[in-house]
């Protein structure tokens, strides 16, 4: 299966750790990862909406080309293309928002990161113990305060 490209393919590859074509294979082989299945469905809808935006944009550009005969221009066709373009952009925006929300809210275990190295948010800090000659801590240091009557 060779899916149409979408503007979010890089983000999906980064989050799920594989190119989109591999993600489709992974979802087909083990459909037990609902977040991946939903993300790929939204990605497919997004790719279709983006393809529609491209087609209408290219059609309008062609109709408005400087070397085009002005007698071929049709206000009705351009008005229809503007409506079509608005609908396609609205659909694209909706799919982008839905995919973004899914990727932000999906549980961490939904993403199979077993093949990726562990990443730590902050560097690890190490310390050494003070020498034995240091003064001992007071007997109640760190203890919870006692109950007072």
PDB file of C-alpha atoms in Angstrom:
ATOM      1  CA  UNK A   1       0.000   0.000   0.000  1.00  0.00           C
ATOM      2  CA  UNK A   2       1.423   3.371  -1.016  1.00  0.00           C
ATOM      3  CA  UNK A   3      -0.526   6.056   0.845  1.00  0.00           C
ATOM      4  CA  UNK A   4      -0.681   9.638  -0.427  1.00  0.00           C
ATOM      5  CA  UNK A   5       1.669  11.893   1.513  1.00  0.00           C
ATOM      6  CA  UNK A   6       0.330  14.246   4.177  1.00  0.00           C
ATOM      7  CA  UNK A   7       1.817  17.225   5.960  1.00  0.00           C
ATOM      8  CA  UNK A   8       1.942  15.223   9.219  1.00  0.00           C
ATOM      9  CA  UNK A   9       3.877  12.161   8.007  1.00  0.00           C
ATOM     10  CA  UNK A  10       7.116  13.343   9.625  1.00  0.00           C
ATOM     11  CA  UNK A  11       5.400  13.941  12.954  1.00  0.00           C
ATOM     12  CA  UNK A  12       3.768  10.496  12.901  1.00  0.00           C
ATOM     13  CA  UNK A  13       7.090   8.861  12.033  1.00  0.00           C
ATOM     14  CA  UNK A  14       8.748  10.709  14.912  1.00  0.00           C
ATOM     15  CA  UNK A  15       6.065   9.805  17.451  1.00  0.00           C
ATOM     16  CA  UNK A  16       5.594   6.163  16.444  1.00  0.00           C
ATOM     17  CA  UNK A  17       9.234   5.549  15.485  1.00  0.00           C
ATOM     18  CA  UNK A  18       8.764   4.367  11.883  1.00  0.00           C
ATOM     19  CA  UNK A  19       7.902   5.728   8.425  1.00  0.00           C
ATOM     20  CA  UNK A  20       4.189   5.875   7.555  1.00  0.00           C
ATOM     21  CA  UNK A  21       4.385   2.879   5.180  1.00  0.00           C
ATOM     22  CA  UNK A  22       5.846   0.785   8.023  1.00  0.00           C
ATOM     23  CA  UNK A  23       3.170   2.072  10.396  1.00  0.00           C
ATOM     24  CA  UNK A  24       0.474   0.855   7.992  1.00  0.00           C
ATOM     25  CA  UNK A  25       2.131  -2.583   7.931  1.00  0.00           C
ATOM     26  CA  UNK A  26       2.407  -2.591  11.734  1.00  0.00           C
ATOM     27  CA  UNK A  27      -1.274  -1.652  12.123  1.00  0.00           C
ATOM     28  CA  UNK A  28      -2.334  -4.384   9.684  1.00  0.00           C
ATOM     29  CA  UNK A  29      -0.209  -7.013  11.442  1.00  0.00           C
ATOM     30  CA  UNK A  30      -1.300  -6.112  14.973  1.00  0.00           C
ATOM     31  CA  UNK A  31      -4.501  -4.085  15.063  1.00  0.00           C
ATOM     32  CA  UNK A  32      -4.440  -4.047  18.882  1.00  0.00           C
ATOM     33  CA  UNK A  33      -2.994  -0.510  19.091  1.00  0.00           C
ATOM     34  CA  UNK A  34      -6.054   1.767  18.823  1.00  0.00           C
ATOM     35  CA  UNK A  35      -4.059   5.019  18.943  1.00  0.00           C
ATOM     36  CA  UNK A  36      -2.018   3.976  15.905  1.00  0.00           C
ATOM     37  CA  UNK A  37      -5.139   2.859  14.023  1.00  0.00           C
ATOM     38  CA  UNK A  38      -6.940   6.129  14.760  1.00  0.00           C
ATOM     39  CA  UNK A  39      -3.882   8.211  13.901  1.00  0.00           C
ATOM     40  CA  UNK A  40      -3.526   6.442  10.545  1.00  0.00           C
ATOM     41  CA  UNK A  41      -7.242   6.892   9.788  1.00  0.00           C
ATOM     42  CA  UNK A  42      -7.047  10.617  10.519  1.00  0.00           C
ATOM     43  CA  UNK A  43      -3.827  10.815   8.505  1.00  0.00           C
ATOM     44  CA  UNK A  44      -5.583   9.221   5.500  1.00  0.00           C
ATOM     45  CA  UNK A  45      -8.471  11.711   5.734  1.00  0.00           C
ATOM     46  CA  UNK A  46      -5.962  14.554   6.075  1.00  0.00           C
ATOM     47  CA  UNK A  47      -4.015  13.371   3.022  1.00  0.00           C
ATOM     48  CA  UNK A  48      -7.229  13.307   0.966  1.00  0.00           C
ATOM     49  CA  UNK A  49      -8.260  16.805   2.122  1.00  0.00           C
ATOM     50  CA  UNK A  50      -4.771  18.135   1.329  1.00  0.00           C
ATOM     51  CA  UNK A  51      -4.963  16.543  -2.126  1.00  0.00           C
ATOM     52  CA  UNK A  52      -8.299  18.312  -2.714  1.00  0.00           C
ATOM     53  CA  UNK A  53      -6.826  21.663  -1.624  1.00  0.00           C
ATOM     54  CA  UNK A  54      -3.924  21.103  -4.060  1.00  0.00           C
ATOM     55  CA  UNK A  55      -6.243  20.235  -6.966  1.00  0.00           C
ATOM     56  CA  UNK A  56      -8.478  23.277  -6.529  1.00  0.00           C
ATOM     57  CA  UNK A  57      -5.499  25.592  -5.997  1.00  0.00           C
ATOM     58  CA  UNK A  58      -3.858  24.270  -9.166  1.00  0.00           C
ATOM     59  CA  UNK A  59      -7.116  24.617 -11.117  1.00  0.00           C
ATOM     60  CA  UNK A  60      -7.504  28.261 -10.002  1.00  0.00           C
ATOM     61  CA  UNK A  61      -3.861  28.989 -10.799  1.00  0.00           C
ATOM     62  CA  UNK A  62      -4.341  27.480 -14.254  1.00  0.00           C
ATOM     63  CA  UNK A  63      -7.493  29.525 -14.888  1.00  0.00           C
ATOM     64  CA  UNK A  64      -5.720  32.708 -13.787  1.00  0.00           C
ATOM     65  CA  UNK A  65      -2.457  32.088 -15.687  1.00  0.00           C
ATOM     66  CA  UNK A  66      -1.169  35.254 -17.392  1.00  0.00           C
ATOM     67  CA  UNK A  67      -1.011  33.580 -20.798  1.00  0.00           C
ATOM     68  CA  UNK A  68      -4.606  32.323 -20.583  1.00  0.00           C
ATOM     69  CA  UNK A  69      -7.264  33.876 -22.837  1.00  0.00           C
ATOM     70  CA  UNK A  70      -9.449  36.245 -20.790  1.00  0.00           C
ATOM     71  CA  UNK A  71     -12.490  35.064 -22.727  1.00  0.00           C
ATOM     72  CA  UNK A  72     -12.118  31.663 -21.048  1.00  0.00           C
ATOM     73  CA  UNK A  73     -12.515  33.110 -17.538  1.00  0.00           C
ATOM     74  CA  UNK A  74     -15.755  32.239 -15.791  1.00  0.00           C
ATOM     75  CA  UNK A  75     -16.808  34.009 -12.610  1.00  0.00           C
ATOM     76  CA  UNK A  76     -19.221  31.174 -11.854  1.00  0.00           C
ATOM     77  CA  UNK A  77     -16.473  28.548 -12.101  1.00  0.00           C
ATOM     78  CA  UNK A  78     -14.127  30.626  -9.937  1.00  0.00           C
ATOM     79  CA  UNK A  79     -16.914  31.157  -7.373  1.00  0.00           C
ATOM     80  CA  UNK A  80     -17.561  27.407  -7.315  1.00  0.00           C
ATOM     81  CA  UNK A  81     -13.808  26.745  -6.934  1.00  0.00           C
ATOM     82  CA  UNK A  82     -13.678  29.229  -4.045  1.00  0.00           C
ATOM     83  CA  UNK A  83     -16.499  27.363  -2.279  1.00  0.00           C
ATOM     84  CA  UNK A  84     -14.822  24.028  -2.969  1.00  0.00           C
ATOM     85  CA  UNK A  85     -11.502  25.369  -1.691  1.00  0.00           C
ATOM     86  CA  UNK A  86     -13.131  26.699   1.494  1.00  0.00           C
ATOM     87  CA  UNK A  87     -14.720  23.305   2.165  1.00  0.00           C
ATOM     88  CA  UNK A  88     -11.439  21.454   1.534  1.00  0.00           C
ATOM     89  CA  UNK A  89      -9.490  23.831   3.799  1.00  0.00           C
ATOM     90  CA  UNK A  90     -12.116  23.472   6.548  1.00  0.00           C
ATOM     91  CA  UNK A  91     -11.848  19.679   6.281  1.00  0.00           C
ATOM     92  CA  UNK A  92      -8.033  19.848   6.364  1.00  0.00           C
ATOM     93  CA  UNK A  93      -8.101  22.112   9.430  1.00  0.00           C
ATOM     94  CA  UNK A  94     -10.524  19.759  11.191  1.00  0.00           C
ATOM     95  CA  UNK A  95      -8.400  16.693  10.484  1.00  0.00           C
ATOM     96  CA  UNK A  96      -5.240  18.512  11.589  1.00  0.00           C
ATOM     97  CA  UNK A  97      -6.906  19.515  14.852  1.00  0.00           C
ATOM     98  CA  UNK A  98      -8.269  16.013  15.501  1.00  0.00           C
ATOM     99  CA  UNK A  99      -4.929  14.367  14.750  1.00  0.00           C
ATOM    100  CA  UNK A 100      -3.076  16.867  16.921  1.00  0.00           C
ATOM    101  CA  UNK A 101      -5.460  16.290  19.815  1.00  0.00           C
ATOM    102  CA  UNK A 102      -5.163  12.512  19.462  1.00  0.00           C
ATOM    103  CA  UNK A 103      -1.374  12.658  19.470  1.00  0.00           C
ATOM    104  CA  UNK A 104      -1.340  14.979  22.507  1.00  0.00           C
ATOM    105  CA  UNK A 105      -3.790  12.930  24.563  1.00  0.00           C
ATOM    106  CA  UNK A 106      -2.982   9.340  23.678  1.00  0.00           C
ATOM    107  CA  UNK A 107      -1.626   7.199  26.516  1.00  0.00           C
ATOM    108  CA  UNK A 108       2.120   6.719  26.588  1.00  0.00           C
ATOM    109  CA  UNK A 109       1.795   2.941  26.373  1.00  0.00           C
ATOM    110  CA  UNK A 110      -0.117   3.307  23.084  1.00  0.00           C
ATOM    111  CA  UNK A 111       3.148   4.168  21.382  1.00  0.00           C
ATOM    112  CA  UNK A 112       5.406   1.164  20.906  1.00  0.00           C
ATOM    113  CA  UNK A 113       8.838   2.511  21.774  1.00  0.00           C
ATOM    114  CA  UNK A 114      10.507  -0.833  22.404  1.00  0.00           C
ATOM    115  CA  UNK A 115      12.882  -0.339  19.489  1.00  0.00           C
ATOM    116  CA  UNK A 116      13.796   3.196  20.523  1.00  0.00           C
ATOM    117  CA  UNK A 117      16.400   4.100  23.148  1.00  0.00           C
ATOM    118  CA  UNK A 118      15.284   5.416  26.496  1.00  0.00           C
ATOM    119  CA  UNK A 119      15.409   9.191  26.692  1.00  0.00           C
ATOM    120  CA  UNK A 120      15.741  11.081  29.957  1.00  0.00           C
ATOM    121  CA  UNK A 121      14.207  14.519  30.331  1.00  0.00           C
ATOM    122  CA  UNK A 122      17.095  15.871  32.425  1.00  0.00           C
ATOM    123  CA  UNK A 123      20.738  14.913  32.847  1.00  0.00           C
ATOM    124  CA  UNK A 124      21.551  12.616  35.732  1.00  0.00           C
ATOM    125  CA  UNK A 125      23.350  14.245  38.678  1.00  0.00           C
ATOM    126  CA  UNK A 126      25.667  12.253  40.925  1.00  0.00           C
ATOM    127  CA  UNK A 127      27.103  13.253  44.303  1.00  0.00           C
ATOM    128  CA  UNK A 128      29.628  11.863  46.724  1.00  0.00           C
ATOM    129  CA  UNK A 129      29.168  11.303  50.440  1.00  0.00           C
ATOM    130  CA  UNK A 130      30.963  13.652  52.826  1.00  0.00           C
ATOM    131  CA  UNK A 131      34.013  12.285  54.644  1.00  0.00           C
ATOM    132  CA  UNK A 132      33.374  10.250  57.815  1.00  0.00           C
ATOM    133  CA  UNK A 133      34.916  13.025  59.943  1.00  0.00           C
ATOM    134  CA  UNK A 134      31.986  15.341  59.205  1.00  0.00           C
ATOM    135  CA  UNK A 135      29.768  16.305  62.097  1.00  0.00           C
ATOM    136  CA  UNK A 136      26.932  13.825  62.736  1.00  0.00           C
ATOM    137  CA  UNK A 137      23.362  14.939  62.155  1.00  0.00           C
ATOM    138  CA  UNK A 138      21.301  15.884  65.204  1.00  0.00           C
ATOM    139  CA  UNK A 139      19.320  12.921  66.577  1.00  0.00           C
ATOM    140  CA  UNK A 140      15.940  14.196  65.359  1.00  0.00           C
ATOM    141  CA  UNK A 141      17.133  15.555  61.987  1.00  0.00           C
ATOM    142  CA  UNK A 142      14.544  14.782  59.329  1.00  0.00           C
ATOM    143  CA  UNK A 143      12.125  13.235  61.820  1.00  0.00           C
ATOM    144  CA  UNK A 144       8.454  14.167  61.722  1.00  0.00           C
ATOM    145  CA  UNK A 145       7.406  16.591  64.418  1.00  0.00           C
ATOM    146  CA  UNK A 146       5.971  14.896  67.468  1.00  0.00           C
ATOM    147  CA  UNK A 147       2.327  15.190  68.515  1.00  0.00           C
ATOM    148  CA  UNK A 148       1.774  17.918  71.112  1.00  0.00           C
ATOM    149  CA  UNK A 149      -1.097  17.640  73.587  1.00  0.00           C
TER     150      UNK A 149
END
